[in-house]
């Protein structure tokens, strides 16, 4: 009897002895290999996490707009890119009530925006694993370095949910950096009469006991910041375009009159984009037009941008262009943000030029006329300097100017081939400014080093091209 009872104790003692030996040899190894708390983004050092990739998020949410209470369960299917005795998720606020790894209870603690997970058993490099996190609380937005709010932003009838650059972690545990792209399933329960709108295709809505559950599927890979679960009282319209894209529009009735004529242009805008940039990357599309006057911006949430008010046509074009540039081809680092905003702004110029408005040259000239002291020249778009500048005027306007100089240098034929090659080569993936520069040189056969050095990286107002 004594013998039997001692055996588990002896087995348990072995790892302890190994740990002790390792501690003596090298204290850093004592804990075993751990995932880093960030992916190394210079502007957002804690964004994302090292050591694994998430293939799929299954998010089950229940939101009560009256009390602003959220109950959530997130099931992440992931792959370890190294051996892991411990890894982090990003989660801001909210209370974790249960956490398992491969169905076994795991250790977890909070450290600021990091949710530190210690699985019972270490994960091997290359191993697939499943993390289940049950959580609840009253979600709210994060304040970004530039003072704007993002994440879960309560409204008078629900919530405006937009996560760029950091806010995804305010409503689900995430590997919160655009380098990790995943498919998503959502099941969002809200009081009957409210609508919960996420990304991708609507699989169904079911009402029982005064609540409706909306199920959405985003099949193509998506960065966490592009996920939404916007809740409100919405007028809904669904149809399929000539190209077979499933469109779902949700519009706050207070914005419906102003939004209607603009949203009606979406199929034409997507067809226009497909001709210019290559095939629209997703099977679903649409718009969420909320009434959230305190937000102050729209976001290109994947397949279905979310607007804080009725958009004008150029804003619809901007967010639509992001579906190619930003959503399908995603950033590798936030400092490359001009790859999103410069491209989407230049798309606005192209759309105007091709639809009876100002030429892109006229838009360029009007900006170039601004004096050297203007905010437009405050920092270069390819190197904004900090997270506080990523949505600054130089990123949008001088970023678009850089593309215009590229176009006038290589000619229309080569320029539009570059845009299409960029969208095709990095579709559902990521890209860097350096890769874009190389591609532009390859397609055009020109040395573009000084063009990019001047328009993307040089301080101050460049000389006239
Ligand atoms: N990317 C958005 C756009 O289409 C803008 C945006 C998102 C933004 N989050 C923001 C702007 C936060 C300012 C602050 O341009
Ligand atoms: Zn934009």
Short mmCIF file of N, CA, C and O in Angstrom, two decimals, residues 338-415:
data_model
loop_
_atom_site.label_atom_id
_atom_site.label_comp_id
_atom_site.label_asym_id
_atom_site.label_seq_id
_atom_site.Cartn_x
_atom_site.Cartn_y
_atom_site.Cartn_z
N UNK A 338 1.01 53.46 -44.72
CA UNK A 338 0.70 54.14 -45.99
C UNK A 338 0.27 53.12 -47.06
O UNK A 338 -0.49 53.47 -47.96
N UNK A 339 0.72 51.84 -46.92
CA UNK A 339 0.27 50.79 -47.86
C UNK A 339 -1.24 50.62 -47.79
O UNK A 339 -1.87 50.17 -48.76
N UNK A 340 -1.85 50.94 -46.67
CA UNK A 340 -3.31 50.95 -46.54
C UNK A 340 -3.88 52.30 -46.96
O UNK A 340 -4.69 52.40 -47.88
N UNK A 341 -3.47 53.35 -46.24
CA UNK A 341 -4.17 54.62 -46.37
C UNK A 341 -3.78 55.41 -47.63
O UNK A 341 -4.63 56.09 -48.22
N UNK A 342 -2.52 55.32 -48.03
CA UNK A 342 -2.12 55.99 -49.27
C UNK A 342 -2.84 55.36 -50.46
O UNK A 342 -3.32 56.07 -51.36
N UNK A 343 -2.96 54.04 -50.46
CA UNK A 343 -3.63 53.33 -51.56
C UNK A 343 -5.12 53.64 -51.59
O UNK A 343 -5.70 53.88 -52.65
N UNK A 344 -5.78 53.60 -50.41
CA UNK A 344 -7.22 53.85 -50.38
C UNK A 344 -7.52 55.30 -50.79
O UNK A 344 -8.52 55.58 -51.44
N UNK A 345 -6.65 56.23 -50.39
CA UNK A 345 -6.83 57.63 -50.79
C UNK A 345 -6.62 57.79 -52.29
O UNK A 345 -7.39 58.49 -52.97
N UNK A 346 -5.59 57.12 -52.81
CA UNK A 346 -5.36 57.23 -54.26
C UNK A 346 -6.52 56.62 -55.04
O UNK A 346 -6.89 57.12 -56.12
N UNK A 347 -7.14 55.58 -54.50
CA UNK A 347 -8.33 55.00 -55.13
C UNK A 347 -9.45 56.04 -55.23
O UNK A 347 -10.16 56.11 -56.23
N UNK A 348 -9.59 56.89 -54.19
CA UNK A 348 -10.60 57.97 -54.26
C UNK A 348 -10.29 58.89 -55.43
O UNK A 348 -11.19 59.31 -56.17
N UNK A 349 -9.00 59.23 -55.61
CA UNK A 349 -8.61 60.13 -56.71
C UNK A 349 -8.91 59.48 -58.07
O UNK A 349 -9.40 60.13 -58.98
N UNK A 350 -8.58 58.19 -58.16
CA UNK A 350 -8.81 57.47 -59.43
C UNK A 350 -10.31 57.41 -59.74
O UNK A 350 -10.72 57.57 -60.89
N UNK A 351 -11.10 57.15 -58.70
CA UNK A 351 -12.55 57.06 -58.92
C UNK A 351 -13.10 58.39 -59.42
O UNK A 351 -13.87 58.45 -60.38
N UNK A 352 -12.67 59.48 -58.77
CA UNK A 352 -13.14 60.81 -59.20
C UNK A 352 -12.73 61.07 -60.65
O UNK A 352 -13.55 61.50 -61.48
N UNK A 353 -11.46 60.80 -60.94
CA UNK A 353 -10.93 61.04 -62.30
C UNK A 353 -11.74 60.28 -63.36
O UNK A 353 -11.99 60.81 -64.46
N UNK A 354 -12.16 59.07 -63.03
CA UNK A 354 -12.85 58.24 -64.02
C UNK A 354 -14.37 58.41 -63.99
O UNK A 354 -15.08 57.71 -64.72
N UNK A 355 -14.86 59.30 -63.10
CA UNK A 355 -16.31 59.50 -63.01
C UNK A 355 -16.68 60.98 -63.05
O UNK A 355 -17.56 61.44 -62.34
N UNK A 356 -15.94 61.71 -63.88
CA UNK A 356 -16.32 63.10 -64.13
C UNK A 356 -15.87 64.11 -63.08
O UNK A 356 -16.30 65.27 -63.11
N UNK A 357 -15.02 63.68 -62.16
CA UNK A 357 -14.52 64.61 -61.15
C UNK A 357 -13.13 65.12 -61.50
O UNK A 357 -12.68 65.00 -62.64
N UNK A 358 -12.46 65.66 -60.50
CA UNK A 358 -11.09 66.16 -60.69
C UNK A 358 -10.16 65.03 -61.12
O UNK A 358 -10.32 63.89 -60.70
N UNK A 359 -9.14 65.38 -61.91
CA UNK A 359 -8.13 64.38 -62.25
C UNK A 359 -7.23 64.15 -61.02
O UNK A 359 -7.14 65.01 -60.13
N UNK A 360 -6.54 63.00 -61.01
CA UNK A 360 -5.59 62.72 -59.93
C UNK A 360 -4.49 63.77 -59.95
O UNK A 360 -3.99 64.19 -58.90
N UNK A 361 -4.13 64.23 -61.16
CA UNK A 361 -3.11 65.28 -61.26
C UNK A 361 -3.57 66.56 -60.57
O UNK A 361 -2.79 67.21 -59.86
N UNK A 362 -4.85 66.90 -60.74
CA UNK A 362 -5.38 68.10 -60.08
C UNK A 362 -5.36 67.93 -58.57
O UNK A 362 -5.03 68.88 -57.83
N UNK A 363 -5.70 66.74 -58.09
CA UNK A 363 -5.67 66.49 -56.64
C UNK A 363 -4.24 66.62 -56.13
O UNK A 363 -3.98 67.22 -55.07
N UNK A 364 -3.31 66.06 -56.89
CA UNK A 364 -1.89 66.16 -56.53
C UNK A 364 -1.45 67.63 -56.48
O UNK A 364 -0.83 68.08 -55.51
N UNK A 365 -1.78 68.37 -57.53
CA UNK A 365 -1.34 69.78 -57.63
C UNK A 365 -1.89 70.62 -56.48
O UNK A 365 -1.18 71.47 -55.93
N UNK A 366 -3.16 70.37 -56.13
CA UNK A 366 -3.77 71.15 -55.05
C UNK A 366 -3.02 70.90 -53.74
O UNK A 366 -2.80 71.83 -52.95
N UNK A 367 -2.62 69.67 -53.50
CA UNK A 367 -1.87 69.36 -52.27
C UNK A 367 -0.46 69.92 -52.36
O UNK A 367 0.07 70.47 -51.38
N UNK A 368 0.15 69.76 -53.53
CA UNK A 368 1.54 70.21 -53.66
C UNK A 368 1.67 71.72 -53.44
O UNK A 368 2.71 72.21 -52.99
N UNK A 369 0.57 72.42 -53.70
CA UNK A 369 0.58 73.88 -53.53
C UNK A 369 0.67 74.30 -52.06
O UNK A 369 0.92 75.47 -51.75
N UNK A 370 0.44 73.38 -51.15
CA UNK A 370 0.50 73.76 -49.73
C UNK A 370 1.93 74.13 -49.33
O UNK A 370 2.88 73.48 -49.74
N UNK A 371 2.05 75.17 -48.50
CA UNK A 371 3.39 75.66 -48.12
C UNK A 371 4.17 74.63 -47.30
O UNK A 371 3.59 73.73 -46.71
N UNK A 372 5.47 74.81 -47.27
CA UNK A 372 6.36 73.86 -46.60
C UNK A 372 6.04 73.69 -45.12
O UNK A 372 6.34 72.65 -44.53
N UNK A 373 5.39 74.71 -44.52
CA UNK A 373 5.07 74.62 -43.08
C UNK A 373 3.77 73.85 -42.83
O UNK A 373 3.43 73.59 -41.67
N UNK A 374 3.05 73.48 -43.89
CA UNK A 374 1.78 72.79 -43.72
C UNK A 374 1.97 71.41 -43.07
O UNK A 374 2.99 70.75 -43.28
N UNK A 375 0.96 70.98 -42.31
CA UNK A 375 1.00 69.67 -41.65
C UNK A 375 1.20 68.50 -42.60
O UNK A 375 1.68 67.43 -42.19
N UNK A 376 0.86 68.71 -43.85
CA UNK A 376 1.05 67.65 -44.86
C UNK A 376 2.50 67.18 -44.95
O UNK A 376 2.77 66.04 -45.29
N UNK A 377 3.42 68.10 -44.64
CA UNK A 377 4.85 67.78 -44.80
C UNK A 377 5.53 67.51 -43.46
O UNK A 377 6.75 67.49 -43.35
N UNK A 378 4.72 67.30 -42.41
CA UNK A 378 5.25 67.18 -41.06
C UNK A 378 6.14 65.97 -40.85
O UNK A 378 7.11 66.00 -40.08
N UNK A 379 5.79 64.86 -41.49
CA UNK A 379 6.63 63.66 -41.40
C UNK A 379 6.42 62.85 -42.68
O UNK A 379 5.40 63.01 -43.35
N UNK A 380 7.37 61.98 -43.04
CA UNK A 380 7.21 61.22 -44.28
C UNK A 380 6.28 60.02 -44.08
O UNK A 380 6.29 59.40 -43.02
N UNK A 381 5.46 59.70 -45.09
CA UNK A 381 4.45 58.66 -44.91
C UNK A 381 5.02 57.26 -44.68
O UNK A 381 4.39 56.44 -44.03
N UNK A 382 6.22 57.01 -45.21
CA UNK A 382 6.82 55.67 -45.05
C UNK A 382 7.47 55.47 -43.69
O UNK A 382 7.90 54.36 -43.37
N UNK A 383 7.53 56.54 -42.91
CA UNK A 383 8.18 56.47 -41.60
C UNK A 383 7.51 57.48 -40.66
O UNK A 383 8.10 58.48 -40.29
N UNK A 384 6.26 57.19 -40.27
CA UNK A 384 5.50 58.17 -39.48
C UNK A 384 6.09 58.46 -38.11
O UNK A 384 5.71 59.46 -37.49
N UNK A 385 6.96 57.59 -37.63
CA UNK A 385 7.68 57.90 -36.39
C UNK A 385 7.09 57.32 -35.13
O UNK A 385 7.81 56.98 -34.21
N UNK A 386 5.75 57.21 -35.06
CA UNK A 386 5.14 56.61 -33.87
C UNK A 386 3.69 56.26 -34.16
O UNK A 386 3.10 56.74 -35.14
N UNK A 387 3.12 55.46 -33.27
CA UNK A 387 1.72 55.07 -33.40
C UNK A 387 0.77 56.26 -33.35
O UNK A 387 -0.37 56.17 -33.80
N UNK A 388 1.23 57.39 -32.81
CA UNK A 388 0.38 58.58 -32.73
C UNK A 388 0.17 59.21 -34.10
O UNK A 388 -0.72 60.04 -34.28
N UNK A 389 1.02 58.85 -35.08
CA UNK A 389 0.96 59.49 -36.40
C UNK A 389 0.36 58.61 -37.50
O UNK A 389 0.28 59.05 -38.64
N UNK A 390 -0.04 57.38 -37.15
CA UNK A 390 -0.39 56.46 -38.25
C UNK A 390 -1.63 56.88 -39.03
O UNK A 390 -1.80 56.45 -40.16
N UNK A 391 -2.50 57.70 -38.45
CA UNK A 391 -3.66 58.17 -39.21
C UNK A 391 -3.55 59.67 -39.52
O UNK A 391 -4.55 60.36 -39.71
N UNK A 392 -2.32 60.16 -39.59
CA UNK A 392 -2.09 61.57 -39.89
C UNK A 392 -2.21 61.86 -41.38
O UNK A 392 -2.10 60.97 -42.23
N UNK A 393 -2.41 63.15 -41.69
CA UNK A 393 -2.57 63.59 -43.08
C UNK A 393 -1.44 63.11 -44.01
O UNK A 393 -1.71 62.69 -45.13
N UNK A 394 -0.16 63.18 -43.58
CA UNK A 394 0.89 62.74 -44.51
C UNK A 394 0.72 61.28 -44.96
O UNK A 394 1.02 60.95 -46.11
N UNK A 395 0.21 60.42 -44.06
CA UNK A 395 0.04 59.00 -44.41
C UNK A 395 -0.98 58.87 -45.54
O UNK A 395 -0.75 58.16 -46.53
N UNK A 396 -2.10 59.58 -45.42
CA UNK A 396 -3.16 59.50 -46.43
C UNK A 396 -2.77 60.28 -47.69
O UNK A 396 -2.75 59.74 -48.79
N UNK A 397 -2.49 61.57 -47.50
CA UNK A 397 -2.37 62.46 -48.66
C UNK A 397 -1.01 62.33 -49.35
O UNK A 397 -0.93 62.16 -50.56
N UNK A 398 0.08 62.41 -48.55
CA UNK A 398 1.38 62.28 -49.21
C UNK A 398 1.60 60.84 -49.66
O UNK A 398 2.30 60.58 -50.64
N UNK A 399 0.97 59.87 -48.95
CA UNK A 399 1.02 58.48 -49.42
C UNK A 399 0.40 58.35 -50.81
O UNK A 399 0.95 57.70 -51.70
N UNK A 400 -0.76 58.99 -51.00
CA UNK A 400 -1.40 58.98 -52.31
C UNK A 400 -0.54 59.74 -53.33
O UNK A 400 -0.44 59.34 -54.50
N UNK A 401 0.08 60.84 -52.89
CA UNK A 401 0.96 61.59 -53.81
C UNK A 401 2.13 60.73 -54.27
O UNK A 401 2.53 60.78 -55.44
N UNK A 402 2.66 59.91 -53.38
CA UNK A 402 3.77 59.02 -53.75
C UNK A 402 3.33 58.07 -54.86
O UNK A 402 4.06 57.83 -55.83
N UNK A 403 2.10 57.55 -54.74
CA UNK A 403 1.61 56.65 -55.79
C UNK A 403 1.40 57.41 -57.10
O UNK A 403 1.64 56.88 -58.18
N UNK A 404 0.97 58.66 -56.99
CA UNK A 404 0.77 59.43 -58.22
C UNK A 404 2.11 59.70 -58.91
O UNK A 404 2.21 59.62 -60.14
N UNK A 405 3.13 60.00 -58.15
CA UNK A 405 4.46 60.22 -58.74
C UNK A 405 4.95 58.91 -59.39
O UNK A 405 5.52 58.91 -60.48
N UNK A 406 4.67 57.80 -58.71
CA UNK A 406 5.02 56.50 -59.32
C UNK A 406 4.31 56.34 -60.66
O UNK A 406 4.92 55.95 -61.67
N UNK A 407 3.02 56.66 -60.68
CA UNK A 407 2.23 56.50 -61.92
C UNK A 407 2.78 57.37 -63.04
O UNK A 407 2.95 56.90 -64.18
N UNK A 408 3.07 58.63 -62.74
CA UNK A 408 3.54 59.51 -63.81
C UNK A 408 4.96 59.14 -64.24
O UNK A 408 5.37 59.40 -65.37
N UNK A 409 5.71 58.47 -63.37
CA UNK A 409 7.07 58.06 -63.71
C UNK A 409 7.10 56.80 -64.59
O UNK A 409 7.87 56.72 -65.53
N UNK A 410 6.26 55.83 -64.27
CA UNK A 410 6.31 54.55 -65.01
C UNK A 410 5.25 54.47 -66.10
O UNK A 410 5.31 53.57 -66.95
N UNK A 411 4.27 55.37 -66.08
CA UNK A 411 3.19 55.33 -67.08
C UNK A 411 2.01 54.50 -66.59
O UNK A 411 2.16 53.62 -65.74
N UNK A 412 0.83 54.79 -67.15
CA UNK A 412 -0.40 54.14 -66.68
C UNK A 412 -0.35 52.62 -66.81
O UNK A 412 -0.77 51.90 -65.91
N UNK A 413 0.15 52.14 -67.95
CA UNK A 413 0.14 50.70 -68.18
C UNK A 413 0.89 49.95 -67.08
O UNK A 413 0.37 49.03 -66.46
N UNK A 414 2.12 50.39 -66.86
CA UNK A 414 2.95 49.72 -65.83
C UNK A 414 2.36 49.95 -64.44
O UNK A 414 2.33 49.03 -63.61
N UNK A 415 1.86 51.16 -64.18
CA UNK A 415 1.34 51.47 -62.85
C UNK A 415 0.17 50.55 -62.47
O UNK A 415 0.15 49.97 -61.38
#
